[in-house]
Short mmCIF file of C-alpha atoms in Angstrom, two decimals:
data_model
loop_
_atom_site.label_atom_id
_atom_site.label_comp_id
_atom_site.label_asym_id
_atom_site.label_seq_id
_atom_site.Cartn_x
_atom_site.Cartn_y
_atom_site.Cartn_z
CA MET A 29 200.84 8.09 -26.32
CA GLY A 30 203.38 10.94 -26.78
CA GLU A 31 206.62 11.96 -24.89
CA ALA A 32 206.93 11.65 -21.23
CA SER A 33 207.89 15.17 -20.49
CA ALA A 34 206.96 15.92 -16.75
CA ARG A 35 205.07 14.46 -13.74
CA VAL A 36 202.18 15.77 -11.59
CA LYS A 37 203.92 17.45 -8.57
CA THR A 38 200.98 18.86 -6.68
CA ILE A 39 197.18 19.04 -7.02
CA PHE A 40 195.15 22.02 -5.83
CA VAL A 41 191.40 22.33 -5.27
CA TYR A 42 189.70 25.60 -4.21
CA PRO A 43 186.11 24.73 -3.07
CA ILE A 44 185.33 28.46 -2.34
CA LYS A 45 186.12 30.93 -5.28
CA SER A 46 189.03 33.25 -4.36
CA CYS A 47 189.59 31.40 -0.82
CA ARG A 48 192.72 29.33 -0.22
CA GLY A 49 193.31 26.13 -1.90
CA ILE A 50 193.69 22.62 -0.74
CA SER A 51 196.64 20.56 -1.74
CA VAL A 52 195.68 16.85 -2.11
CA ALA A 53 197.19 13.65 -3.12
CA GLN A 54 194.61 13.03 -5.65
CA ALA A 55 191.36 14.54 -7.17
CA PRO A 56 188.47 13.03 -8.99
CA VAL A 57 187.68 14.52 -12.56
CA SER A 58 183.85 15.60 -12.77
CA PRO A 59 182.34 17.30 -15.81
CA THR A 60 183.11 20.69 -14.47
CA GLY A 61 186.60 20.14 -13.31
CA PHE A 62 188.13 18.77 -10.24
CA ARG A 63 185.49 17.47 -7.96
CA TRP A 64 184.54 20.24 -5.39
CA ASP A 65 186.63 22.84 -7.25
CA ARG A 66 184.93 26.26 -7.14
CA GLN A 67 181.83 24.53 -6.23
CA TRP A 68 180.97 27.53 -3.68
CA MET A 69 181.43 31.34 -4.16
CA VAL A 70 180.77 34.28 -1.93
CA VAL A 71 178.28 36.96 -3.47
CA ASN A 72 177.30 40.29 -2.59
CA ALA A 73 173.58 41.90 -1.83
CA ASN A 74 173.14 41.83 -5.63
CA GLY A 75 174.41 38.33 -6.11
CA ARG A 76 177.59 39.18 -8.05
CA MET A 77 180.74 37.49 -7.23
CA ILE A 78 182.97 38.61 -4.45
CA THR A 79 186.85 37.77 -5.29
CA GLN A 80 190.10 38.88 -4.14
CA ARG A 81 190.36 41.47 -6.68
CA VAL A 82 187.94 43.51 -4.43
CA GLU A 83 188.35 41.68 -1.10
CA PRO A 84 192.00 40.36 -0.63
CA LYS A 85 190.92 39.18 2.80
CA LEU A 86 189.53 36.17 1.04
CA ALA A 87 193.14 34.96 0.78
CA LEU A 88 193.06 34.28 4.46
CA ILE A 89 190.04 31.98 4.58
CA GLU A 90 191.32 28.50 4.94
CA LEU A 91 189.13 25.46 4.07
CA GLU A 92 189.01 21.84 5.13
CA LEU A 93 187.07 18.99 3.68
CA PRO A 94 187.11 15.48 4.75
CA HIS A 95 190.13 13.65 3.51
CA GLU A 96 187.99 10.87 1.90
CA ALA A 97 186.07 13.73 -0.05
CA PHE A 98 188.78 13.28 -2.83
CA SER A 99 188.29 9.42 -3.04
CA GLU A 100 187.11 8.36 -6.60
CA SER A 101 183.23 7.43 -5.52
CA TRP A 102 182.94 9.00 -2.06
CA GLU A 103 179.61 10.48 -1.42
CA PRO A 104 178.89 12.82 1.84
CA SER A 105 176.84 11.43 4.62
CA SER A 106 174.49 13.92 6.52
CA ASP A 107 177.09 15.16 8.89
CA SER A 108 180.04 15.41 6.43
CA CYS A 109 180.81 19.11 6.29
CA MET A 110 183.45 21.86 5.09
CA VAL A 111 185.42 23.58 7.69
CA VAL A 112 185.88 27.36 7.21
CA ARG A 113 188.42 29.25 9.32
CA ALA A 114 189.80 32.88 9.24
CA PRO A 115 191.62 35.16 11.51
CA GLY A 116 189.58 36.62 14.24
CA MET A 117 186.26 34.49 13.26
CA ASP A 118 184.78 31.16 14.93
CA MET A 119 184.76 28.21 12.77
CA LEU A 120 182.06 27.74 10.34
CA LYS A 121 180.97 24.15 9.38
CA VAL A 122 179.20 24.09 6.10
CA PRO A 123 177.33 20.69 5.53
CA LEU A 124 178.18 19.02 2.34
CA SER A 125 174.69 17.70 1.75
CA LYS A 126 172.77 19.99 -0.59
CA PRO A 127 170.69 22.91 0.73
CA CYS A 128 167.01 23.23 -0.44
CA ASP A 129 166.79 26.95 -0.84
CA MET A 130 167.78 28.80 -3.93
CA VAL A 131 169.23 32.44 -4.85
CA GLU A 132 168.31 33.82 -7.90
CA HIS A 133 170.33 36.15 -10.06
CA VAL A 134 173.80 34.93 -9.22
CA SER A 135 176.51 36.21 -11.47
CA VAL A 136 179.86 35.15 -12.39
CA TRP A 137 181.31 37.32 -15.20
CA ASN A 138 178.88 37.36 -17.92
CA TRP A 139 177.08 34.34 -16.73
CA ASN A 140 173.89 34.60 -14.62
CA GLY A 141 171.77 31.99 -12.90
CA SER A 142 170.45 30.32 -9.75
CA ALA A 143 172.52 29.05 -7.08
CA LEU A 144 171.89 27.11 -3.81
CA ASP A 145 171.93 29.23 -0.59
CA GLU A 146 174.08 27.95 2.38
CA GLY A 147 171.94 29.61 4.76
CA ALA A 148 171.67 32.33 7.37
CA ARG A 149 174.63 31.24 9.40
CA ALA A 150 176.93 31.41 6.44
CA ALA A 151 175.73 34.64 5.56
CA GLU A 152 176.21 36.03 8.70
CA TRP A 153 179.85 34.87 8.95
CA PHE A 154 181.04 36.08 5.57
CA SER A 155 179.10 39.45 6.13
CA ASN A 156 180.86 39.74 9.42
CA TYR A 157 184.03 38.94 7.99
CA LEU A 158 183.97 41.14 4.99
CA GLY A 159 182.26 43.91 6.80
CA LYS A 160 179.30 43.99 4.08
CA THR A 161 176.31 41.94 3.27
CA SER A 162 177.37 38.55 1.90
CA ARG A 163 176.03 35.35 1.08
CA MET A 164 177.69 31.96 0.34
CA VAL A 165 176.06 29.86 -2.58
CA ARG A 166 176.74 26.62 -4.19
CA PHE A 167 176.63 25.78 -7.56
CA ASP A 168 173.62 23.66 -8.67
CA ALA A 169 174.75 21.35 -11.47
CA ALA A 170 171.28 19.58 -11.31
CA SER A 171 169.48 22.59 -12.69
CA GLN A 172 172.23 24.95 -13.84
CA THR A 173 174.80 24.69 -16.84
CA ARG A 174 177.97 27.20 -17.21
CA LEU A 175 179.39 26.55 -20.53
CA THR A 176 183.16 27.44 -21.43
CA ASP A 177 183.84 29.95 -24.21
CA PRO A 178 183.05 28.02 -27.33
CA ASP A 179 185.97 30.05 -29.25
CA TYR A 180 188.43 28.23 -27.10
CA ALA A 181 186.74 25.05 -25.78
CA ASN A 182 183.41 24.09 -27.32
CA GLY A 183 180.92 21.91 -25.23
CA TYR A 184 182.90 21.88 -21.96
CA LYS A 185 181.48 23.03 -18.71
CA THR A 186 182.77 24.72 -15.39
CA MET A 187 181.07 25.81 -11.91
CA PHE A 188 182.27 29.12 -10.56
CA SER A 189 185.98 29.20 -12.04
CA ASP A 190 186.78 32.24 -13.79
CA GLN A 191 186.79 30.61 -17.28
CA PHE A 192 187.82 27.01 -17.62
CA PRO A 193 187.84 23.90 -15.45
CA PHE A 194 191.38 23.33 -15.17
CA MET A 195 194.80 25.58 -15.00
CA LEU A 196 198.25 23.92 -15.37
CA ILE A 197 201.55 25.71 -14.43
CA SER A 198 205.20 24.12 -14.35
CA GLN A 199 207.49 24.28 -11.53
CA GLY A 200 209.83 25.29 -14.24
CA SER A 201 208.10 28.27 -14.94
CA LEU A 202 207.74 29.43 -11.25
CA ASP A 203 211.51 28.86 -10.84
CA ALA A 204 212.48 30.90 -13.67
CA LEU A 205 210.44 33.71 -12.41
CA ASN A 206 211.88 33.50 -9.13
CA LYS A 207 215.45 33.81 -10.43
CA ILE A 208 214.57 37.18 -11.55
CA LEU A 209 212.26 38.55 -8.75
CA LYS A 210 213.89 40.26 -5.87
CA GLU A 211 211.63 38.42 -3.45
CA PRO A 212 210.37 35.05 -4.73
CA VAL A 213 206.94 34.08 -4.68
CA PRO A 214 205.25 30.78 -3.87
CA ILE A 215 202.92 28.97 -6.29
CA ASN A 216 199.73 30.05 -4.57
CA ARG A 217 200.02 33.29 -6.15
CA PHE A 218 198.96 31.70 -9.35
CA ARG A 219 196.24 29.36 -8.02
CA PRO A 220 196.85 26.31 -10.35
CA ASN A 221 194.89 23.26 -10.20
CA ILE A 222 197.94 21.22 -11.50
CA LEU A 223 201.36 21.87 -10.66
CA VAL A 224 203.86 19.91 -12.75
CA GLU A 225 207.64 19.31 -12.66
CA GLY A 226 210.40 17.99 -14.77
CA CYS A 227 209.82 20.30 -17.85
CA GLY A 228 211.43 23.65 -18.97
CA PRO A 229 210.44 26.99 -17.99
CA PHE A 230 207.00 27.86 -19.72
CA SER A 231 206.97 24.63 -22.04
CA GLU A 232 203.15 24.47 -21.07
CA ASP A 233 202.52 27.40 -23.27
CA LEU A 234 202.91 24.83 -26.31
CA TRP A 235 201.01 21.84 -25.16
CA LYS A 236 197.85 21.20 -27.06
CA GLU A 237 197.34 17.77 -26.02
CA ILE A 238 198.67 15.91 -23.12
CA LYS A 239 197.66 12.77 -21.29
CA ILE A 240 198.01 12.64 -17.73
CA ASP A 241 197.69 9.01 -16.61
CA ASP A 242 195.10 7.75 -19.31
CA LEU A 243 193.06 11.15 -19.22
CA THR A 244 193.33 13.51 -22.23
CA PHE A 245 193.62 17.10 -21.68
CA TYR A 246 193.69 19.89 -24.35
CA GLY A 247 195.62 23.11 -23.63
CA VAL A 248 192.86 25.87 -24.86
CA LYS A 249 194.01 29.16 -23.84
CA LEU A 250 197.07 30.71 -22.11
CA CYS A 251 196.15 32.19 -18.59
CA SER A 252 195.86 35.92 -18.48
CA ARG A 253 196.87 37.05 -15.14
CA CYS A 254 194.71 39.62 -13.06
CA LYS A 255 195.67 41.48 -9.98
CA ILE A 256 195.61 38.34 -7.59
CA PRO A 257 199.31 37.19 -8.19
CA THR A 258 200.08 40.54 -6.78
CA ILE A 259 198.27 39.57 -3.58
CA ASN A 260 200.44 37.89 -0.73
CA GLN A 261 198.24 34.89 0.08
CA GLU A 262 199.45 34.99 3.68
CA THR A 263 198.75 38.31 4.39
CA GLY A 264 196.28 39.55 2.05
CA ILE A 265 198.05 42.74 1.10
CA ALA A 266 198.76 43.67 -2.33
CA GLY A 267 201.84 44.81 -4.16
CA SER A 268 203.33 45.37 -7.70
CA GLU A 269 204.93 42.13 -8.09
CA PRO A 270 205.30 39.65 -9.75
CA THR A 271 203.16 41.31 -12.45
CA GLU A 272 205.84 44.22 -12.93
CA THR A 273 208.52 41.81 -13.76
CA LEU A 274 206.16 39.62 -15.94
CA LYS A 275 205.51 42.50 -18.07
CA GLY A 276 209.31 42.45 -19.04
CA PHE A 277 208.98 38.81 -20.42
CA ARG A 278 205.76 37.57 -20.35
CA SER A 279 203.41 40.32 -21.84
CA ASP A 280 201.23 39.71 -24.85
CA ARG A 281 203.39 42.27 -26.89
CA ILE A 282 206.29 39.73 -26.41
CA LEU A 283 204.73 36.45 -26.60
CA LEU A 284 201.99 37.18 -29.29
CA PRO A 285 203.85 39.51 -31.66
CA ASN A 286 201.30 39.23 -34.46
CA ARG A 287 198.49 40.38 -32.45
CA LYS A 288 197.24 43.66 -31.15
CA PRO A 289 198.43 44.01 -27.45
CA GLN A 290 196.15 44.11 -24.71
CA GLY A 291 198.12 44.91 -21.77
CA GLN A 292 198.03 41.18 -20.72
CA VAL A 293 200.85 39.35 -19.18
CA TYR A 294 200.39 35.20 -19.06
CA VAL A 295 201.36 32.48 -16.89
CA GLY A 296 200.09 29.02 -17.20
CA GLN A 297 197.51 27.25 -19.43
CA HIS A 298 193.92 26.53 -19.24
CA LEU A 299 192.85 23.02 -19.69
CA VAL A 300 189.67 20.96 -20.55
CA CYS A 301 189.47 17.18 -20.23
CA LYS A 302 188.37 15.05 -22.98
CA GLU A 303 186.87 12.29 -20.29
CA SER A 304 184.70 14.85 -18.78
CA PHE A 305 182.04 14.06 -21.35
CA THR A 306 181.98 10.63 -20.00
CA LYS A 307 179.95 9.67 -16.76
CA ASP A 308 181.97 6.56 -15.69
CA LYS A 309 183.59 6.93 -12.34
CA GLY A 310 187.07 6.11 -11.31
CA LYS A 311 188.70 9.33 -13.59
CA VAL A 312 191.31 10.41 -11.02
CA ILE A 313 194.61 12.47 -11.20
CA GLN A 314 197.06 11.47 -8.68
CA VAL A 315 200.46 13.20 -7.61
CA GLY A 316 203.13 11.49 -9.29
CA ASP A 317 201.28 10.91 -12.53
CA THR A 318 203.25 10.94 -15.86
CA VAL A 319 202.53 13.92 -17.90
CA CYS A 320 202.83 12.99 -21.99
CA ILE A 321 202.97 15.26 -24.45
CA VAL A 322 200.70 14.17 -27.47
CA GLN A 323 200.74 17.35 -29.68
CA GLN A 324 202.47 20.71 -29.11
CA LEU A 325 202.63 24.11 -30.97
CA SER A 326 205.87 25.21 -32.69
CA SER A 327 205.90 28.64 -30.86
CA THR A 328 203.85 30.72 -28.41
CA ALA A 329 203.07 33.01 -30.93
CA ASP A 330 200.48 30.27 -32.38
CA ALA A 331 198.82 29.49 -29.01
CA ALA A 332 195.28 30.79 -28.21
CA ALA A 333 195.29 33.68 -25.70
#
């Protein structure tokens, strides 16, 4: 089983890419990550993803799903919906039943495919909020497949997340960073799916195989950080921290001395779940679950990044 080294402190699901996350007591594991995670996305007139990197205002969009949506085998009814709120905007309700219309040429990084279109009302809401032509689309797992990078995790799938289905950070890592920063930052700057506690700072760098409850996760890649951690998630205003501070002790030059530096900083570890290949229901992670380390690296220099 391995050594019990941590426990799950918080679980976050981000239904719309780059909008606020939802903290939940439990989350079912699906073939593409936690259920509902990055299932929706806002796109521009060309079908290209819109994220906080270009539109920091997305940080202010709050989402609400039915509480029971995170039960193991819950299915939406005809009146189930996701509620979307933002400053200065009327509330938007998005039905959880799948829409019929499709949008072609939707793209996330180097992936291109079709997606379900959430309709004119949602398109008008996001267009008005962002001040430019936008649409809200939903990943259609029935007709589309978005595979993870085979160099790191061959055969696994995700929806509209940047790279991989799960991302984990430890509270110890956040605490260590905040001891150095002049102004501490909350965990929402880093947008993890799983926040664990009870382990040392950045110990998650070394985790190659862990078990959470009876589910097996593989650490496949250190998480390189983009602009988003510098965006205050309460105001949508970007600064220089915590990235400037992270450059001093979490850069690729320091963590990966045997490789050519690319100017990256790293916080957190991307994961895939072994059991996402199986179709039996009942796979769920809960706050309080024990995290057991089955296999770990001897040093960060050996980590994939």
